[in-house]
Amino acid sequence: MTLSLPLLIGLIGVALLFDFLNGLHDAANSIATVVSTRVLKPHHAVIWAAFFNFIAFAVFGQHVAQTVGTGIISTQIVDAQVIFGALMGAIVWNVITWMLGIPSSSSHALIGGLLGAGIAKAGLSVVVWAGVTKTVVGIFASPAVGLGLALVLVLIVAWTSLKLTPMGVDKRFRKLQLLSAAAYSLGHGGNDAQKTMGIITVLLYSQGVYTGAFHVPFWVVLACQAAMAIGTMSGGWKIVHTMGSKITRLTPAQGFCAETGGAITLFMATFGGVPVSSTHTITGAIVGVGAARRFSAVRWNVASNIVIAWFVTLPAAALVAALTYWITGLFL
């Protein structure tokens, strides 16, 4: 199905709306720890995070965009109807979880949406299992790696702070947490914005706007980074509260460890082209620093509810996407 120019622009707008909601939904990932430790006021924190979200394109390539655009479902069956179904599956799930204050994964909602719409069109044969396997591995690996790195960082911080008073430790890490929050926001902008870049680019190729080897046009890069940054500036305060204080209480030193562990994980995944969840990553890191203090410091009932949301996200978004694909087909 070839779209008219107004419809093509409208569908790109829907993709950028998803990117905006991704930033809105995932603002908590970037700022929850720096806000909960009172290093920055909420509105200063979202501006700080949004800036580093935007400039992420200057640091990372487009490896994740390549995976999302060509490595989840076969590009041969991608058309406007599939893209619209995928986006609606992700957007609807994002809005539901945002309203409920559940820190689910925007990234995996989009992956689930692509799978649901693609399978609704042409069955399981369209699934690119190598890319899906890499993504599923990322679902489990990113929080585990974030947790492990955060634990190691807690030990390093404790060892290097032996001669400091509690007030001295707090003062040092209030400054360092600005850097760790910036690094995490950079990783978040690098990994998450690229998913929408992949969606828009594969749409443009399916419509014949671009031909040849898959590449992300620079205007698409800028539009996606800007949409995510604006979404981040709009905040997601219910999820900030869940991430920043409901899982465990954080000090500036612990916030630094959680953000740094999460940032390292996102950097590795983004350079490797793995579309991981920034939500999963920072949750694992926050649980890690809480458990390092004492096992009971983590509110495991809250953490378990978040984990349940991780498992539900892919199939829920896929179901909404498939329904959207079929309903859209009735009017075409």
Short mmCIF file of C-alpha atoms in Angstrom, two decimals:
data_model
loop_
_atom_site.label_atom_id
_atom_site.label_comp_id
_atom_site.label_asym_id
_atom_site.label_seq_id
_atom_site.Cartn_x
_atom_site.Cartn_y
_atom_site.Cartn_z
CA MET A 1 0.00 0.00 0.00
CA THR A 2 1.49 3.31 -1.15
CA LEU A 3 0.53 6.32 0.95
CA SER A 4 -0.18 9.83 -0.24
CA LEU A 5 2.26 12.43 1.06
CA PRO A 6 -0.15 13.78 3.73
CA LEU A 7 -0.79 10.27 5.08
CA LEU A 8 2.93 9.48 5.07
CA ILE A 9 3.65 12.66 7.02
CA GLY A 10 0.80 11.79 9.41
CA LEU A 11 2.21 8.32 10.06
CA ILE A 12 5.67 9.77 10.69
CA GLY A 13 3.92 12.09 13.15
CA VAL A 14 2.43 9.06 14.94
CA ALA A 15 5.93 7.57 15.19
CA LEU A 16 7.25 10.81 16.68
CA LEU A 17 4.29 10.80 19.10
CA PHE A 18 5.44 7.39 20.28
CA ASP A 19 8.96 8.78 20.67
CA PHE A 20 7.58 11.70 22.70
CA LEU A 21 5.63 9.28 24.93
CA ASN A 22 8.77 7.16 25.26
CA GLY A 23 10.61 10.19 26.64
CA LEU A 24 7.64 11.09 28.86
CA HIS A 25 7.30 7.51 30.13
CA ASP A 26 11.03 6.94 30.56
CA ALA A 27 11.92 10.33 32.06
CA ALA A 28 11.78 8.49 35.38
CA ASN A 29 14.64 6.24 34.30
CA SER A 30 16.93 9.22 33.78
CA ILE A 31 15.96 11.42 36.72
CA ALA A 32 14.37 9.26 39.44
CA THR A 33 17.55 8.74 41.45
CA VAL A 34 18.85 12.30 41.13
CA VAL A 35 15.44 13.65 42.21
CA SER A 36 14.89 11.19 45.06
CA THR A 37 18.32 12.05 46.52
CA ARG A 38 17.42 15.77 46.19
CA VAL A 39 20.53 16.53 44.15
CA LEU A 40 18.35 18.30 41.59
CA LYS A 41 14.84 19.68 41.73
CA PRO A 42 12.44 17.79 39.42
CA HIS A 43 12.14 20.49 36.75
CA HIS A 44 15.89 21.10 36.68
CA ALA A 45 16.44 17.34 36.44
CA VAL A 46 14.22 16.88 33.37
CA ILE A 47 16.01 19.72 31.55
CA TRP A 48 19.37 18.13 32.42
CA ALA A 49 18.17 14.72 31.19
CA ALA A 50 16.52 16.12 28.05
CA PHE A 51 19.72 17.87 26.96
CA PHE A 52 21.76 14.66 27.14
CA ASN A 53 18.91 12.68 25.54
CA PHE A 54 19.11 15.01 22.54
CA ILE A 55 22.89 15.06 22.00
CA ALA A 56 23.16 11.25 22.16
CA PHE A 57 23.20 11.03 18.34
CA ALA A 58 26.65 12.64 18.40
CA VAL A 59 28.06 9.79 20.50
CA PHE A 60 26.42 6.62 19.16
CA GLY A 61 25.95 5.21 15.67
CA GLN A 62 22.67 3.75 14.41
CA HIS A 63 23.25 0.09 15.29
CA VAL A 64 20.03 -0.20 17.32
CA ALA A 65 18.02 1.50 14.55
CA GLN A 66 19.42 -1.11 12.14
CA THR A 67 18.26 -3.93 14.43
CA VAL A 68 14.75 -2.54 14.86
CA GLY A 69 14.38 -1.58 11.20
CA THR A 70 15.58 -4.83 9.67
CA GLY A 71 16.10 -7.39 12.44
CA ILE A 72 12.67 -7.99 14.05
CA ILE A 73 10.34 -8.76 11.13
CA SER A 74 11.10 -9.18 7.43
CA THR A 75 11.30 -5.82 5.67
CA GLN A 76 9.59 -7.35 2.63
CA ILE A 77 6.18 -7.41 4.35
CA VAL A 78 6.48 -4.00 6.04
CA ASP A 79 3.93 -1.46 4.84
CA ALA A 80 2.07 1.50 6.33
CA GLN A 81 -0.59 -0.73 7.89
CA VAL A 82 2.01 -2.83 9.70
CA ILE A 83 3.83 0.26 10.97
CA PHE A 84 0.59 1.89 12.15
CA GLY A 85 -0.42 -1.30 14.00
CA ALA A 86 3.00 -1.57 15.64
CA LEU A 87 2.97 2.06 16.77
CA MET A 88 -0.57 1.87 18.15
CA GLY A 89 0.28 -1.30 20.09
CA ALA A 90 3.25 0.47 21.69
CA ILE A 91 1.44 3.77 22.29
CA VAL A 92 -1.65 2.21 23.90
CA TRP A 93 0.46 0.10 26.26
CA ASN A 94 2.67 3.08 27.12
CA VAL A 95 -0.35 5.23 27.99
CA ILE A 96 -1.93 2.49 30.14
CA THR A 97 1.25 1.86 32.14
CA TRP A 98 2.03 5.59 32.42
CA MET A 99 -1.45 6.28 33.87
CA LEU A 100 -0.99 3.42 36.35
CA GLY A 101 2.55 4.53 37.29
CA ILE A 102 4.06 1.21 36.17
CA PRO A 103 7.63 1.49 34.82
CA SER A 104 7.21 -0.88 31.87
CA SER A 105 9.42 -0.90 28.79
CA SER A 106 8.58 1.41 25.88
CA SER A 107 11.24 -0.40 23.88
CA HIS A 108 9.74 -3.82 24.23
CA ALA A 109 6.25 -2.42 23.69
CA LEU A 110 7.49 -1.29 20.26
CA ILE A 111 9.15 -4.65 19.56
CA GLY A 112 5.94 -6.42 20.61
CA GLY A 113 3.94 -4.09 18.37
CA LEU A 114 6.13 -4.91 15.36
CA LEU A 115 5.79 -8.63 16.01
CA GLY A 116 2.04 -8.46 16.52
CA ALA A 117 1.33 -6.45 13.36
CA GLY A 118 3.82 -8.44 11.25
CA ILE A 119 2.45 -11.82 12.36
CA ALA A 120 -1.13 -10.58 11.84
CA LYS A 121 -0.23 -9.83 8.22
CA ALA A 122 1.85 -12.83 7.20
CA GLY A 123 2.24 -15.33 10.06
CA LEU A 124 5.26 -16.49 12.00
CA SER A 125 7.42 -16.85 8.90
CA VAL A 126 8.09 -13.09 8.91
CA VAL A 127 9.84 -13.13 12.28
CA VAL A 128 13.61 -12.55 12.13
CA TRP A 129 14.49 -14.90 14.96
CA ALA A 130 18.12 -13.78 15.30
CA GLY A 131 17.09 -10.20 16.06
CA VAL A 132 14.21 -11.25 18.31
CA THR A 133 16.49 -13.62 20.23
CA LYS A 134 19.01 -10.80 20.75
CA THR A 135 16.21 -8.59 22.06
CA VAL A 136 14.81 -11.26 24.40
CA VAL A 137 18.28 -11.94 25.77
CA GLY A 138 18.54 -8.20 26.41
CA ILE A 139 15.31 -8.32 28.46
CA PHE A 140 16.99 -10.61 30.97
CA ALA A 141 20.63 -9.54 30.59
CA SER A 142 20.27 -5.75 30.94
CA PRO A 143 18.78 -5.71 34.48
CA ALA A 144 21.17 -8.46 35.58
CA VAL A 145 24.20 -6.58 34.24
CA GLY A 146 22.92 -3.30 35.71
CA LEU A 147 22.42 -4.98 39.08
CA GLY A 148 25.87 -6.60 39.01
CA LEU A 149 27.67 -3.41 38.03
CA ALA A 150 25.81 -1.42 40.68
CA LEU A 151 26.86 -3.93 43.36
CA VAL A 152 30.51 -3.70 42.28
CA LEU A 153 30.34 0.10 42.29
CA VAL A 154 28.83 0.12 45.78
CA LEU A 155 31.81 -1.91 47.02
CA ILE A 156 34.30 0.41 45.25
CA VAL A 157 32.60 3.50 46.66
CA ALA A 158 32.57 2.03 50.17
CA TRP A 159 36.27 1.15 49.97
CA THR A 160 37.33 4.56 48.61
CA SER A 161 35.23 6.48 51.16
CA LEU A 162 36.52 4.83 54.34
CA LYS A 163 38.31 7.97 55.54
CA LEU A 164 35.42 10.33 54.82
CA THR A 165 32.67 11.33 57.20
CA PRO A 166 29.05 10.58 56.14
CA MET A 167 28.63 14.28 55.38
CA GLY A 168 31.80 14.23 53.27
CA VAL A 169 30.57 11.21 51.30
CA ASP A 170 27.23 12.90 50.72
CA LYS A 171 28.87 16.12 49.51
CA ARG A 172 31.21 14.29 47.10
CA PHE A 173 28.49 12.19 45.49
CA ARG A 174 26.01 15.01 45.17
CA LYS A 175 28.44 16.47 42.63
CA LEU A 176 29.30 13.14 41.02
CA GLN A 177 25.64 12.24 40.67
CA LEU A 178 25.21 15.09 38.19
CA LEU A 179 27.73 13.30 35.96
CA SER A 180 26.16 9.86 36.45
CA ALA A 181 22.68 11.22 35.66
CA ALA A 182 24.08 12.85 32.50
CA ALA A 183 25.75 9.59 31.45
CA TYR A 184 22.57 7.61 32.02
CA SER A 185 20.47 10.13 30.05
CA LEU A 186 23.01 9.93 27.23
CA GLY A 187 22.70 6.14 27.16
CA HIS A 188 18.91 6.34 27.32
CA GLY A 189 18.75 8.81 24.42
CA GLY A 190 21.20 6.72 22.42
CA ASN A 191 19.37 3.42 22.76
CA ASP A 192 15.71 4.41 22.92
CA ALA A 193 15.49 7.14 20.26
CA GLN A 194 17.10 4.80 17.74
CA LYS A 195 14.11 2.45 17.90
CA THR A 196 11.82 5.12 16.47
CA MET A 197 14.51 6.00 13.92
CA GLY A 198 14.40 2.38 12.74
CA ILE A 199 10.59 2.42 12.46
CA ILE A 200 10.46 5.69 10.46
CA THR A 201 13.31 4.64 8.20
CA VAL A 202 11.83 1.24 7.32
CA LEU A 203 8.53 3.02 6.59
CA LEU A 204 10.29 5.43 4.22
CA TYR A 205 11.99 2.53 2.44
CA SER A 206 8.68 0.65 2.14
CA GLN A 207 7.17 3.71 0.45
CA GLY A 208 10.06 4.06 -2.00
CA VAL A 209 11.23 7.39 -0.55
CA TYR A 210 14.70 5.87 -0.09
CA THR A 211 16.32 2.92 -1.87
CA GLY A 212 19.58 1.02 -1.64
CA ALA A 213 21.34 0.02 1.58
CA PHE A 214 19.43 0.69 4.80
CA HIS A 215 20.56 3.95 6.40
CA VAL A 216 18.92 6.45 8.72
CA PRO A 217 18.56 9.95 7.18
CA PHE A 218 19.97 12.71 9.37
CA TRP A 219 16.66 14.58 9.53
CA VAL A 220 15.09 11.44 11.02
CA VAL A 221 17.88 11.29 13.62
CA LEU A 222 17.31 14.90 14.67
CA ALA A 223 13.51 14.58 14.72
CA CYS A 224 13.60 11.45 16.92
CA GLN A 225 16.16 12.85 19.36
CA ALA A 226 14.16 16.08 19.65
CA ALA A 227 10.83 14.28 20.21
CA MET A 228 12.35 12.14 22.95
CA ALA A 229 14.00 15.15 24.61
CA ILE A 230 10.71 17.10 24.63
CA GLY A 231 8.92 14.07 26.11
CA THR A 232 11.55 13.80 28.81
CA MET A 233 11.10 17.48 29.69
CA SER A 234 7.37 16.80 30.15
CA GLY A 235 8.19 14.33 32.93
CA GLY A 236 6.42 11.22 34.18
CA TRP A 237 6.00 11.97 37.86
CA LYS A 238 4.08 8.87 38.97
CA ILE A 239 6.84 6.63 37.61
CA VAL A 240 9.53 8.90 39.07
CA HIS A 241 7.99 8.26 42.49
CA THR A 242 7.91 4.50 41.93
CA MET A 243 11.49 4.30 40.67
CA GLY A 244 12.97 6.86 43.04
CA SER A 245 11.50 5.85 46.38
CA LYS A 246 9.12 2.90 46.27
CA ILE A 247 11.73 0.26 45.36
CA THR A 248 14.29 1.42 47.93
CA ARG A 249 15.50 4.64 49.56
CA LEU A 250 18.64 6.04 47.98
CA THR A 251 21.53 8.22 49.16
CA PRO A 252 23.55 10.30 46.64
CA ALA A 253 26.34 7.67 46.69
CA GLN A 254 23.82 4.89 45.96
CA GLY A 255 22.16 7.00 43.28
CA PHE A 256 25.56 7.48 41.65
CA CYS A 257 26.20 3.73 41.68
CA ALA A 258 22.78 2.91 40.23
CA GLU A 259 23.02 5.49 37.43
CA THR A 260 26.62 4.63 36.57
CA GLY A 261 25.90 0.89 36.47
CA GLY A 262 22.87 1.52 34.29
CA ALA A 263 24.77 3.90 32.00
CA ILE A 264 27.60 1.42 31.39
CA THR A 265 25.03 -1.26 30.54
CA LEU A 266 23.22 1.01 28.07
CA PHE A 267 26.47 2.10 26.44
CA MET A 268 27.53 -1.51 25.85
CA ALA A 269 24.11 -2.49 24.49
CA THR A 270 23.84 0.53 22.19
CA PHE A 271 27.28 0.07 20.66
CA GLY A 272 26.39 -3.62 20.21
CA GLY A 273 23.09 -2.83 18.45
CA VAL A 274 20.97 -4.49 21.15
CA PRO A 275 17.60 -2.73 21.77
CA VAL A 276 17.45 -3.09 25.55
CA SER A 277 15.06 -1.48 27.99
CA SER A 278 16.35 1.49 29.96
CA THR A 279 13.54 0.77 32.44
CA HIS A 280 14.75 -2.78 33.04
CA THR A 281 18.33 -1.60 33.29
CA ILE A 282 17.87 1.12 35.91
CA THR A 283 15.43 -1.03 37.91
CA GLY A 284 18.03 -3.77 38.16
CA ALA A 285 20.67 -1.23 39.21
CA ILE A 286 18.43 0.32 41.88
CA VAL A 287 17.60 -3.14 43.27
CA GLY A 288 21.35 -3.87 43.29
CA VAL A 289 22.30 -0.86 45.40
CA GLY A 290 19.37 -1.46 47.75
CA ALA A 291 20.29 -5.12 48.25
CA ALA A 292 23.94 -4.15 48.84
CA ARG A 293 22.83 -2.20 51.90
CA ARG A 294 20.68 -5.04 53.19
CA PHE A 295 18.32 -7.49 51.54
CA SER A 296 15.29 -6.13 53.37
CA ALA A 297 16.00 -2.58 52.12
CA VAL A 298 14.39 -3.52 48.80
CA ARG A 299 10.59 -3.53 48.64
CA TRP A 300 10.40 -6.82 46.81
CA ASN A 301 6.63 -6.63 46.29
CA VAL A 302 7.09 -3.43 44.23
CA ALA A 303 10.04 -4.95 42.34
CA SER A 304 8.06 -8.12 41.59
CA ASN A 305 5.15 -6.08 40.19
CA ILE A 306 7.60 -4.34 37.85
CA VAL A 307 8.99 -7.70 36.72
CA ILE A 308 5.47 -8.94 35.96
CA ALA A 309 4.93 -5.85 33.79
CA TRP A 310 8.11 -6.75 31.86
CA PHE A 311 6.70 -10.16 30.93
CA VAL A 312 3.28 -8.80 30.03
CA THR A 313 4.54 -5.93 27.85
CA LEU A 314 5.56 -7.87 24.70
CA PRO A 315 2.37 -9.96 24.34
CA ALA A 316 0.06 -7.09 25.40
CA ALA A 317 1.52 -4.67 22.85
CA ALA A 318 1.54 -7.43 20.21
CA LEU A 319 -2.15 -8.13 20.80
CA VAL A 320 -3.12 -4.44 20.51
CA ALA A 321 -0.99 -4.13 17.35
CA ALA A 322 -2.61 -7.19 15.75
CA LEU A 323 -6.10 -5.89 16.55
CA THR A 324 -5.19 -2.47 15.13
CA TYR A 325 -3.86 -4.12 11.95
CA TRP A 326 -7.06 -6.10 11.42
CA ILE A 327 -9.36 -3.15 12.23
CA THR A 328 -7.39 -0.86 9.90
CA GLY A 329 -7.75 -3.47 7.16
CA LEU A 330 -11.55 -3.23 7.36
CA PHE A 331 -11.38 0.42 6.25
CA LEU A 332 -8.82 0.02 3.45
#
